[in-house]
């Protein structure tokens, strides 16, 4: 997967301006950022980069007296999770709701085992894929799954990344999960993580975008998508066509300020907002069929 590295120079520099640039760049397809002394470096898949959207957003930058310049170059072909692979991440603990009894759901890597016994453990070996549980959006979706009765549900995981959301749902009682991603590294990594979590017999990982849904038979009782706002807006109709009459749709990967337009788009498709969560500036929306 080829990426662009875009260096944003913010004059005068401020952390508030950096946060806003990152939010605006997210609308143009950017996935991740690194802070610099003068602004940000942003990384975006070449196939998803929309420079027209980026230019339009920055022209109307709302901070008076602040200018934003940027330079685009091809990113070196490297392991985006190299530091993570070397250092790993500390275990993430989510308290189980009363309906699941006392205890924790723990997300960990192979280098950092849980320090306290966990009732449900998910091991994630992330290589070139998003989704270790450290990000607010992943944690919010996992916490939402803990509150659901997933017994025998079939799960569709859109933009599966490491496969963490499918694996979480399967460990919470789902019957099977199908995940897809446009990144071949993610597809392979999701399969690998399903194996080490001993649920690969119930998990299918596919390469493609939302058009692949036309080739998948049947419908799903749970659809989860942790993707940026623009892709969610474009793919919502495809998600809706794969939902059963009693299905739940969980969306995240976007900022709270983007929630109204996603809610409106979902309601036009006959979906009803059941729950909205926020963690810092990130949002998670839960819908049911109206």
PDB file of C-alpha atoms in Angstrom:
ATOM      1  CA  UNK A   1       0.000   0.000   0.000  1.00  0.00           C
ATOM      2  CA  UNK A   2       1.566   3.291  -1.145  1.00  0.00           C
ATOM      3  CA  UNK A   3       1.310   6.394   1.040  1.00  0.00           C
ATOM      4  CA  UNK A   4       1.941  10.106   0.709  1.00  0.00           C
ATOM      5  CA  UNK A   5       3.723  11.946   3.497  1.00  0.00           C
ATOM      6  CA  UNK A   6       2.409  15.497   3.734  1.00  0.00           C
ATOM      7  CA  UNK A   7       4.269  17.994   5.916  1.00  0.00           C
ATOM      8  CA  UNK A   8       2.077  20.788   7.271  1.00  0.00           C
ATOM      9  CA  UNK A   9       3.759  24.002   8.431  1.00  0.00           C
ATOM     10  CA  UNK A  10       1.603  26.058  10.793  1.00  0.00           C
ATOM     11  CA  UNK A  11       2.514  29.730  11.282  1.00  0.00           C
ATOM     12  CA  UNK A  12       2.379  30.688  14.101  1.00  0.00           C
ATOM     13  CA  UNK A  13       2.476  27.224  15.624  1.00  0.00           C
ATOM     14  CA  UNK A  14      -0.005  26.160  18.305  1.00  0.00           C
ATOM     15  CA  UNK A  15      -1.317  22.807  19.509  1.00  0.00           C
ATOM     16  CA  UNK A  16      -4.908  23.971  18.948  1.00  0.00           C
ATOM     17  CA  UNK A  17      -4.113  24.737  15.316  1.00  0.00           C
ATOM     18  CA  UNK A  18      -2.427  21.331  14.971  1.00  0.00           C
ATOM     19  CA  UNK A  19      -5.529  19.571  16.280  1.00  0.00           C
ATOM     20  CA  UNK A  20      -7.736  21.426  13.825  1.00  0.00           C
ATOM     21  CA  UNK A  21      -5.438  20.732  10.858  1.00  0.00           C
ATOM     22  CA  UNK A  22      -5.510  17.024  11.748  1.00  0.00           C
ATOM     23  CA  UNK A  23      -9.317  17.061  11.876  1.00  0.00           C
ATOM     24  CA  UNK A  24      -9.551  18.810   8.509  1.00  0.00           C
ATOM     25  CA  UNK A  25      -6.968  16.508   6.925  1.00  0.00           C
ATOM     26  CA  UNK A  26      -8.937  13.505   8.152  1.00  0.00           C
ATOM     27  CA  UNK A  27     -11.729  14.579   5.821  1.00  0.00           C
ATOM     28  CA  UNK A  28      -9.268  14.276   2.913  1.00  0.00           C
ATOM     29  CA  UNK A  29      -8.392  10.664   3.779  1.00  0.00           C
ATOM     30  CA  UNK A  30      -5.473  11.044   6.199  1.00  0.00           C
ATOM     31  CA  UNK A  31      -5.084   8.194   8.681  1.00  0.00           C
ATOM     32  CA  UNK A  32      -2.302   9.158  11.049  1.00  0.00           C
ATOM     33  CA  UNK A  33      -0.101  12.087  12.076  1.00  0.00           C
ATOM     34  CA  UNK A  34       3.238  12.858  13.688  1.00  0.00           C
ATOM     35  CA  UNK A  35       3.858  16.168  15.451  1.00  0.00           C
ATOM     36  CA  UNK A  36       6.826  18.277  14.328  1.00  0.00           C
ATOM     37  CA  UNK A  37       8.355  21.471  15.685  1.00  0.00           C
ATOM     38  CA  UNK A  38       6.494  23.533  13.075  1.00  0.00           C
ATOM     39  CA  UNK A  39       3.286  21.560  12.630  1.00  0.00           C
ATOM     40  CA  UNK A  40       2.436  18.018  11.545  1.00  0.00           C
ATOM     41  CA  UNK A  41       3.367  15.219   9.201  1.00  0.00           C
ATOM     42  CA  UNK A  42       0.298  13.439   7.890  1.00  0.00           C
ATOM     43  CA  UNK A  43       0.102  10.071   6.133  1.00  0.00           C
ATOM     44  CA  UNK A  44      -2.567   9.151   3.587  1.00  0.00           C
ATOM     45  CA  UNK A  45      -3.010   6.270   1.184  1.00  0.00           C
ATOM     46  CA  UNK A  46      -2.355   7.544  -2.316  1.00  0.00           C
ATOM     47  CA  UNK A  47      -5.553   5.983  -3.637  1.00  0.00           C
ATOM     48  CA  UNK A  48      -7.655   7.770  -0.997  1.00  0.00           C
ATOM     49  CA  UNK A  49      -6.017  11.211  -1.029  1.00  0.00           C
ATOM     50  CA  UNK A  50      -8.399  14.021  -2.005  1.00  0.00           C
ATOM     51  CA  UNK A  51      -6.301  17.168  -2.350  1.00  0.00           C
ATOM     52  CA  UNK A  52      -9.319  19.216  -3.475  1.00  0.00           C
ATOM     53  CA  UNK A  53     -11.020  18.570  -0.132  1.00  0.00           C
ATOM     54  CA  UNK A  54      -7.804  19.395   1.724  1.00  0.00           C
ATOM     55  CA  UNK A  55      -7.282  22.694  -0.107  1.00  0.00           C
ATOM     56  CA  UNK A  56     -10.895  23.734   0.397  1.00  0.00           C
ATOM     57  CA  UNK A  57     -10.710  23.059   4.144  1.00  0.00           C
ATOM     58  CA  UNK A  58      -7.438  24.909   4.676  1.00  0.00           C
ATOM     59  CA  UNK A  59      -8.504  27.970   2.675  1.00  0.00           C
ATOM     60  CA  UNK A  60     -11.243  28.550   5.245  1.00  0.00           C
ATOM     61  CA  UNK A  61      -9.015  27.882   8.279  1.00  0.00           C
ATOM     62  CA  UNK A  62     -10.853  29.624  11.135  1.00  0.00           C
ATOM     63  CA  UNK A  63      -7.892  30.863  13.204  1.00  0.00           C
ATOM     64  CA  UNK A  64      -7.229  34.500  12.392  1.00  0.00           C
ATOM     65  CA  UNK A  65      -3.631  35.264  11.455  1.00  0.00           C
ATOM     66  CA  UNK A  66      -2.662  31.586  11.075  1.00  0.00           C
ATOM     67  CA  UNK A  67      -1.343  30.288   7.757  1.00  0.00           C
ATOM     68  CA  UNK A  68      -1.059  26.640   6.726  1.00  0.00           C
ATOM     69  CA  UNK A  69       1.417  25.488   4.089  1.00  0.00           C
ATOM     70  CA  UNK A  70       1.995  21.890   3.073  1.00  0.00           C
ATOM     71  CA  UNK A  71       4.386  19.813   0.974  1.00  0.00           C
ATOM     72  CA  UNK A  72       3.486  16.435  -0.543  1.00  0.00           C
ATOM     73  CA  UNK A  73       5.990  13.641  -1.141  1.00  0.00           C
ATOM     74  CA  UNK A  74       5.865   9.888  -1.476  1.00  0.00           C
ATOM     75  CA  UNK A  75       6.363   8.210   1.873  1.00  0.00           C
ATOM     76  CA  UNK A  76       9.180   5.713   2.151  1.00  0.00           C
ATOM     77  CA  UNK A  77       8.021   2.138   2.022  1.00  0.00           C
ATOM     78  CA  UNK A  78       8.447   1.193   5.657  1.00  0.00           C
ATOM     79  CA  UNK A  79       6.726  -0.621   8.471  1.00  0.00           C
ATOM     80  CA  UNK A  80       4.245   1.903   9.876  1.00  0.00           C
ATOM     81  CA  UNK A  81       4.082   0.017  13.168  1.00  0.00           C
ATOM     82  CA  UNK A  82       7.849  -0.483  13.479  1.00  0.00           C
ATOM     83  CA  UNK A  83       8.083   1.233  16.870  1.00  0.00           C
ATOM     84  CA  UNK A  84       5.039  -0.611  18.143  1.00  0.00           C
ATOM     85  CA  UNK A  85       6.460  -3.940  16.974  1.00  0.00           C
ATOM     86  CA  UNK A  86       9.657  -3.231  18.878  1.00  0.00           C
ATOM     87  CA  UNK A  87       8.085  -1.858  22.054  1.00  0.00           C
ATOM     88  CA  UNK A  88       4.515  -3.163  22.095  1.00  0.00           C
ATOM     89  CA  UNK A  89       1.785  -1.597  24.211  1.00  0.00           C
ATOM     90  CA  UNK A  90       0.658  -1.877  27.781  1.00  0.00           C
ATOM     91  CA  UNK A  91      -2.422  -4.079  28.376  1.00  0.00           C
ATOM     92  CA  UNK A  92      -5.772  -2.303  28.039  1.00  0.00           C
ATOM     93  CA  UNK A  93      -8.453  -3.304  30.543  1.00  0.00           C
ATOM     94  CA  UNK A  94     -12.188  -2.796  30.045  1.00  0.00           C
ATOM     95  CA  UNK A  95     -14.515  -3.614  32.934  1.00  0.00           C
ATOM     96  CA  UNK A  96     -17.189  -6.158  32.122  1.00  0.00           C
ATOM     97  CA  UNK A  97     -20.809  -5.038  32.655  1.00  0.00           C
ATOM     98  CA  UNK A  98     -22.835  -6.820  35.387  1.00  0.00           C
ATOM     99  CA  UNK A  99     -24.547  -8.976  32.757  1.00  0.00           C
ATOM    100  CA  UNK A 100     -21.187 -10.641  32.050  1.00  0.00           C
ATOM    101  CA  UNK A 101     -20.174 -11.025  35.670  1.00  0.00           C
ATOM    102  CA  UNK A 102     -17.200  -9.508  37.436  1.00  0.00           C
ATOM    103  CA  UNK A 103     -13.897  -9.205  35.670  1.00  0.00           C
ATOM    104  CA  UNK A 104     -12.067  -7.578  32.815  1.00  0.00           C
ATOM    105  CA  UNK A 105     -11.678  -7.815  29.085  1.00  0.00           C
ATOM    106  CA  UNK A 106      -7.974  -7.311  28.431  1.00  0.00           C
ATOM    107  CA  UNK A 107      -6.357  -6.430  25.105  1.00  0.00           C
ATOM    108  CA  UNK A 108      -2.621  -7.113  25.066  1.00  0.00           C
ATOM    109  CA  UNK A 109       0.293  -7.960  22.828  1.00  0.00           C
ATOM    110  CA  UNK A 110       2.630 -10.929  23.102  1.00  0.00           C
ATOM    111  CA  UNK A 111       5.248  -8.856  24.916  1.00  0.00           C
ATOM    112  CA  UNK A 112       3.040  -7.521  27.715  1.00  0.00           C
ATOM    113  CA  UNK A 113       0.891 -10.138  29.380  1.00  0.00           C
ATOM    114  CA  UNK A 114      -1.951  -9.019  31.680  1.00  0.00           C
ATOM    115  CA  UNK A 115      -0.780  -8.224  35.194  1.00  0.00           C
ATOM    116  CA  UNK A 116      -4.151  -9.166  36.659  1.00  0.00           C
ATOM    117  CA  UNK A 117      -6.286 -12.179  35.681  1.00  0.00           C
ATOM    118  CA  UNK A 118      -8.766 -11.320  32.928  1.00  0.00           C
ATOM    119  CA  UNK A 119     -12.006 -13.095  32.178  1.00  0.00           C
ATOM    120  CA  UNK A 120     -11.652 -12.418  28.450  1.00  0.00           C
ATOM    121  CA  UNK A 121      -8.240 -11.875  26.832  1.00  0.00           C
ATOM    122  CA  UNK A 122      -7.516 -10.706  23.287  1.00  0.00           C
ATOM    123  CA  UNK A 123      -3.954 -10.885  22.007  1.00  0.00           C
ATOM    124  CA  UNK A 124      -3.121  -8.562  19.111  1.00  0.00           C
ATOM    125  CA  UNK A 125       0.045  -8.855  17.060  1.00  0.00           C
ATOM    126  CA  UNK A 126      -0.223  -5.750  14.870  1.00  0.00           C
ATOM    127  CA  UNK A 127       1.866  -5.540  11.713  1.00  0.00           C
ATOM    128  CA  UNK A 128       1.118  -2.712   9.294  1.00  0.00           C
ATOM    129  CA  UNK A 129      -2.487  -2.580  10.490  1.00  0.00           C
ATOM    130  CA  UNK A 130      -4.608  -0.221  12.560  1.00  0.00           C
ATOM    131  CA  UNK A 131      -6.340  -1.462  15.683  1.00  0.00           C
ATOM    132  CA  UNK A 132      -4.519  -2.444  18.839  1.00  0.00           C
ATOM    133  CA  UNK A 133      -7.160  -1.123  21.216  1.00  0.00           C
ATOM    134  CA  UNK A 134      -5.047   1.863  22.200  1.00  0.00           C
ATOM    135  CA  UNK A 135      -7.078   4.274  20.070  1.00  0.00           C
ATOM    136  CA  UNK A 136     -10.218   5.865  21.492  1.00  0.00           C
ATOM    137  CA  UNK A 137     -12.412   4.660  18.628  1.00  0.00           C
ATOM    138  CA  UNK A 138     -11.404   1.008  19.053  1.00  0.00           C
ATOM    139  CA  UNK A 139     -11.925   1.151  22.804  1.00  0.00           C
ATOM    140  CA  UNK A 140     -15.380   2.709  22.424  1.00  0.00           C
ATOM    141  CA  UNK A 141     -16.524   0.001  20.012  1.00  0.00           C
ATOM    142  CA  UNK A 142     -15.154  -2.794  22.216  1.00  0.00           C
ATOM    143  CA  UNK A 143     -16.910  -1.284  25.239  1.00  0.00           C
ATOM    144  CA  UNK A 144     -20.148  -1.113  23.228  1.00  0.00           C
ATOM    145  CA  UNK A 145     -19.821  -4.787  22.275  1.00  0.00           C
ATOM    146  CA  UNK A 146     -19.468  -5.717  25.948  1.00  0.00           C
ATOM    147  CA  UNK A 147     -22.945  -4.299  26.605  1.00  0.00           C
ATOM    148  CA  UNK A 148     -24.565  -6.338  23.824  1.00  0.00           C
ATOM    149  CA  UNK A 149     -25.945  -9.855  23.640  1.00  0.00           C
ATOM    150  CA  UNK A 150     -24.006 -11.183  20.653  1.00  0.00           C
ATOM    151  CA  UNK A 151     -25.099 -14.801  21.006  1.00  0.00           C
ATOM    152  CA  UNK A 152     -25.248 -16.410  17.565  1.00  0.00           C
ATOM    153  CA  UNK A 153     -25.015 -13.069  15.741  1.00  0.00           C
ATOM    154  CA  UNK A 154     -23.175 -12.880  12.456  1.00  0.00           C
ATOM    155  CA  UNK A 155     -20.770  -9.937  12.284  1.00  0.00           C
ATOM    156  CA  UNK A 156     -19.609  -7.793   9.375  1.00  0.00           C
ATOM    157  CA  UNK A 157     -16.390  -5.897  10.153  1.00  0.00           C
ATOM    158  CA  UNK A 158     -15.801  -3.097   7.633  1.00  0.00           C
ATOM    159  CA  UNK A 159     -12.178  -1.960   7.478  1.00  0.00           C
ATOM    160  CA  UNK A 160     -11.089  -4.806   9.733  1.00  0.00           C
ATOM    161  CA  UNK A 161      -7.469  -3.681  10.335  1.00  0.00           C
ATOM    162  CA  UNK A 162      -5.975  -6.106  12.849  1.00  0.00           C
ATOM    163  CA  UNK A 163      -9.308  -7.923  13.145  1.00  0.00           C
ATOM    164  CA  UNK A 164      -9.674  -6.821  16.751  1.00  0.00           C
ATOM    165  CA  UNK A 165     -13.388  -5.968  16.533  1.00  0.00           C
ATOM    166  CA  UNK A 166     -14.265  -9.297  14.902  1.00  0.00           C
ATOM    167  CA  UNK A 167     -12.187 -11.176  17.459  1.00  0.00           C
ATOM    168  CA  UNK A 168     -13.809  -9.275  20.323  1.00  0.00           C
ATOM    169  CA  UNK A 169     -17.299 -10.053  18.995  1.00  0.00           C
ATOM    170  CA  UNK A 170     -16.461 -13.736  18.532  1.00  0.00           C
ATOM    171  CA  UNK A 171     -15.109 -14.021  22.078  1.00  0.00           C
ATOM    172  CA  UNK A 172     -18.332 -12.425  23.314  1.00  0.00           C
ATOM    173  CA  UNK A 173     -20.520 -15.056  21.656  1.00  0.00           C
ATOM    174  CA  UNK A 174     -20.927 -14.130  17.994  1.00  0.00           C
ATOM    175  CA  UNK A 175     -21.313 -17.110  15.668  1.00  0.00           C
ATOM    176  CA  UNK A 176     -19.075 -15.936  12.835  1.00  0.00           C
ATOM    177  CA  UNK A 177     -17.434 -12.780  11.516  1.00  0.00           C
ATOM    178  CA  UNK A 178     -16.486 -11.560   8.063  1.00  0.00           C
ATOM    179  CA  UNK A 179     -13.985  -8.700   7.826  1.00  0.00           C
ATOM    180  CA  UNK A 180     -12.675  -6.852   4.815  1.00  0.00           C
ATOM    181  CA  UNK A 181      -9.998  -4.231   4.235  1.00  0.00           C
ATOM    182  CA  UNK A 182      -8.412  -2.482   1.259  1.00  0.00           C
ATOM    183  CA  UNK A 183      -4.941  -3.111   2.720  1.00  0.00           C
ATOM    184  CA  UNK A 184      -3.583  -6.593   1.961  1.00  0.00           C
ATOM    185  CA  UNK A 185      -1.272  -6.395   5.005  1.00  0.00           C
ATOM    186  CA  UNK A 186      -4.322  -5.837   7.215  1.00  0.00           C
ATOM    187  CA  UNK A 187      -6.163  -8.776   5.682  1.00  0.00           C
ATOM    188  CA  UNK A 188      -3.246 -11.109   6.396  1.00  0.00           C
ATOM    189  CA  UNK A 189      -2.680  -9.647   9.866  1.00  0.00           C
ATOM    190  CA  UNK A 190      -6.355 -10.082  10.787  1.00  0.00           C
ATOM    191  CA  UNK A 191      -6.162 -13.757   9.800  1.00  0.00           C
ATOM    192  CA  UNK A 192      -3.006 -14.141  11.888  1.00  0.00           C
ATOM    193  CA  UNK A 193      -4.641 -12.570  14.946  1.00  0.00           C
ATOM    194  CA  UNK A 194      -7.701 -14.799  14.565  1.00  0.00           C
ATOM    195  CA  UNK A 195      -5.367 -17.802  14.657  1.00  0.00           C
ATOM    196  CA  UNK A 196      -3.550 -16.747  17.830  1.00  0.00           C
ATOM    197  CA  UNK A 197      -6.922 -16.055  19.475  1.00  0.00           C
ATOM    198  CA  UNK A 198      -8.217 -19.481  18.399  1.00  0.00           C
ATOM    199  CA  UNK A 199     -11.223 -18.212  16.494  1.00  0.00           C
ATOM    200  CA  UNK A 200      -9.940 -18.515  12.919  1.00  0.00           C
ATOM    201  CA  UNK A 201     -12.481 -21.255  12.191  1.00  0.00           C
ATOM    202  CA  UNK A 202     -15.220 -18.621  12.560  1.00  0.00           C
ATOM    203  CA  UNK A 203     -13.491 -15.672  10.900  1.00  0.00           C
ATOM    204  CA  UNK A 204     -13.109 -14.793   7.225  1.00  0.00           C
ATOM    205  CA  UNK A 205     -10.803 -11.958   6.116  1.00  0.00           C
ATOM    206  CA  UNK A 206     -11.269 -10.517   2.612  1.00  0.00           C
ATOM    207  CA  UNK A 207      -9.361  -8.004   0.484  1.00  0.00           C
ATOM    208  CA  UNK A 208     -11.417  -5.189  -1.011  1.00  0.00           C
ATOM    209  CA  UNK A 209     -13.581  -2.143  -0.390  1.00  0.00           C
ATOM    210  CA  UNK A 210     -17.345  -2.000   0.182  1.00  0.00           C
ATOM    211  CA  UNK A 211     -18.025  -3.274  -3.333  1.00  0.00           C
ATOM    212  CA  UNK A 212     -16.933  -6.700  -2.095  1.00  0.00           C
ATOM    213  CA  UNK A 213     -20.173  -6.862  -0.107  1.00  0.00           C
ATOM    214  CA  UNK A 214     -22.004  -7.683  -3.345  1.00  0.00           C
ATOM    215  CA  UNK A 215     -20.116 -10.986  -3.421  1.00  0.00           C
ATOM    216  CA  UNK A 216     -20.881 -11.972   0.184  1.00  0.00           C
ATOM    217  CA  UNK A 217     -23.983 -14.075   0.681  1.00  0.00           C
ATOM    218  CA  UNK A 218     -26.452 -13.438   3.469  1.00  0.00           C
ATOM    219  CA  UNK A 219     -27.031 -10.644   5.939  1.00  0.00           C
ATOM    220  CA  UNK A 220     -25.579  -9.745   9.324  1.00  0.00           C
ATOM    221  CA  UNK A 221     -26.990  -8.994  12.760  1.00  0.00           C
ATOM    222  CA  UNK A 222     -24.085  -6.704  13.634  1.00  0.00           C
ATOM    223  CA  UNK A 223     -22.150  -4.367  11.356  1.00  0.00           C
ATOM    224  CA  UNK A 224     -19.135  -2.474  12.724  1.00  0.00           C
ATOM    225  CA  UNK A 225     -17.094   0.109  10.846  1.00  0.00           C
ATOM    226  CA  UNK A 226     -14.156   2.057  12.262  1.00  0.00           C
ATOM    227  CA  UNK A 227     -13.265   4.168   9.221  1.00  0.00           C
ATOM    228  CA  UNK A 228     -12.966   7.853   8.393  1.00  0.00           C
ATOM    229  CA  UNK A 229     -16.066   9.992   7.879  1.00  0.00           C
ATOM    230  CA  UNK A 230     -16.004  10.274   4.092  1.00  0.00           C
ATOM    231  CA  UNK A 231     -15.756   6.533   3.534  1.00  0.00           C
ATOM    232  CA  UNK A 232     -18.540   5.910   6.046  1.00  0.00           C
ATOM    233  CA  UNK A 233     -20.828   8.365   4.249  1.00  0.00           C
ATOM    234  CA  UNK A 234     -20.100   6.720   0.903  1.00  0.00           C
ATOM    235  CA  UNK A 235     -20.486   3.150   2.165  1.00  0.00           C
ATOM    236  CA  UNK A 236     -23.507   3.470   4.477  1.00  0.00           C
ATOM    237  CA  UNK A 237     -25.995   2.298   1.801  1.00  0.00           C
ATOM    238  CA  UNK A 238     -23.894  -0.828   1.233  1.00  0.00           C
ATOM    239  CA  UNK A 239     -23.798  -1.510   4.986  1.00  0.00           C
ATOM    240  CA  UNK A 240     -27.568  -1.098   5.211  1.00  0.00           C
ATOM    241  CA  UNK A 241     -28.208  -3.653   2.464  1.00  0.00           C
ATOM    242  CA  UNK A 242     -26.286  -6.292   4.430  1.00  0.00           C
ATOM    243  CA  UNK A 243     -28.170  -5.764   7.722  1.00  0.00           C
ATOM    244  CA  UNK A 244     -30.899  -8.052   9.041  1.00  0.00           C
ATOM    245  CA  UNK A 245     -34.183  -6.523  10.215  1.00  0.00           C
ATOM    246  CA  UNK A 246     -32.988  -6.548  13.843  1.00  0.00           C
ATOM    247  CA  UNK A 247     -29.369  -5.630  13.145  1.00  0.00           C
ATOM    248  CA  UNK A 248     -27.189  -3.144  15.027  1.00  0.00           C
ATOM    249  CA  UNK A 249     -24.762  -0.814  13.256  1.00  0.00           C
ATOM    250  CA  UNK A 250     -21.773   0.641  15.160  1.00  0.00           C
ATOM    251  CA  UNK A 251     -19.769   3.442  13.548  1.00  0.00           C
ATOM    252  CA  UNK A 252     -16.593   5.150  14.713  1.00  0.00           C
ATOM    253  CA  UNK A 253     -13.390   6.588  13.307  1.00  0.00           C
ATOM    254  CA  UNK A 254     -14.548  10.207  13.118  1.00  0.00           C
ATOM    255  CA  UNK A 255     -14.770  13.338  15.242  1.00  0.00           C
ATOM    256  CA  UNK A 256     -17.785  14.352  17.324  1.00  0.00           C
ATOM    257  CA  UNK A 257     -18.285  17.347  15.037  1.00  0.00           C
ATOM    258  CA  UNK A 258     -18.933  14.905  12.168  1.00  0.00           C
ATOM    259  CA  UNK A 259     -21.696  13.026  14.006  1.00  0.00           C
ATOM    260  CA  UNK A 260     -24.689  15.116  12.795  1.00  0.00           C
ATOM    261  CA  UNK A 261     -24.069  14.418   9.106  1.00  0.00           C
ATOM    262  CA  UNK A 262     -23.570  10.698   9.754  1.00  0.00           C
ATOM    263  CA  UNK A 263     -26.736  10.534  11.851  1.00  0.00           C
ATOM    264  CA  UNK A 264     -28.690  12.299   9.105  1.00  0.00           C
ATOM    265  CA  UNK A 265     -27.334   9.939   6.438  1.00  0.00           C
ATOM    266  CA  UNK A 266     -28.175   6.879   8.557  1.00  0.00           C
ATOM    267  CA  UNK A 267     -31.690   8.122   9.291  1.00  0.00           C
ATOM    268  CA  UNK A 268     -32.332   8.549   5.559  1.00  0.00           C
ATOM    269  CA  UNK A 269     -31.608   4.826   5.248  1.00  0.00           C
ATOM    270  CA  UNK A 270     -34.166   3.917   7.901  1.00  0.00           C
ATOM    271  CA  UNK A 271     -31.777   3.622  10.839  1.00  0.00           C
ATOM    272  CA  UNK A 272     -32.434   4.991  14.332  1.00  0.00           C
ATOM    273  CA  UNK A 273     -29.758   6.397  16.629  1.00  0.00           C
ATOM    274  CA  UNK A 274     -29.675   4.432  19.889  1.00  0.00           C
ATOM    275  CA  UNK A 275     -26.495   5.673  21.549  1.00  0.00           C
ATOM    276  CA  UNK A 276     -23.723   8.218  21.105  1.00  0.00           C
ATOM    277  CA  UNK A 277     -20.382   8.083  22.909  1.00  0.00           C
ATOM    278  CA  UNK A 278     -17.434  10.462  22.955  1.00  0.00           C
ATOM    279  CA  UNK A 279     -13.836  10.033  24.055  1.00  0.00           C
ATOM    280  CA  UNK A 280     -11.818  13.222  23.735  1.00  0.00           C
ATOM    281  CA  UNK A 281     -12.805  14.513  20.255  1.00  0.00           C
ATOM    282  CA  UNK A 282     -13.643  11.063  18.871  1.00  0.00           C
ATOM    283  CA  UNK A 283     -17.170   9.702  18.516  1.00  0.00           C
ATOM    284  CA  UNK A 284     -18.988   6.368  18.343  1.00  0.00           C
ATOM    285  CA  UNK A 285     -22.581   5.996  17.111  1.00  0.00           C
ATOM    286  CA  UNK A 286     -24.877   2.994  17.590  1.00  0.00           C
ATOM    287  CA  UNK A 287     -27.898   2.513  15.305  1.00  0.00           C
ATOM    288  CA  UNK A 288     -30.746   0.031  15.069  1.00  0.00           C
ATOM    289  CA  UNK A 289     -33.174  -0.617  12.245  1.00  0.00           C
ATOM    290  CA  UNK A 290     -36.124   1.759  12.681  1.00  0.00           C
TER     291      UNK A 290
END
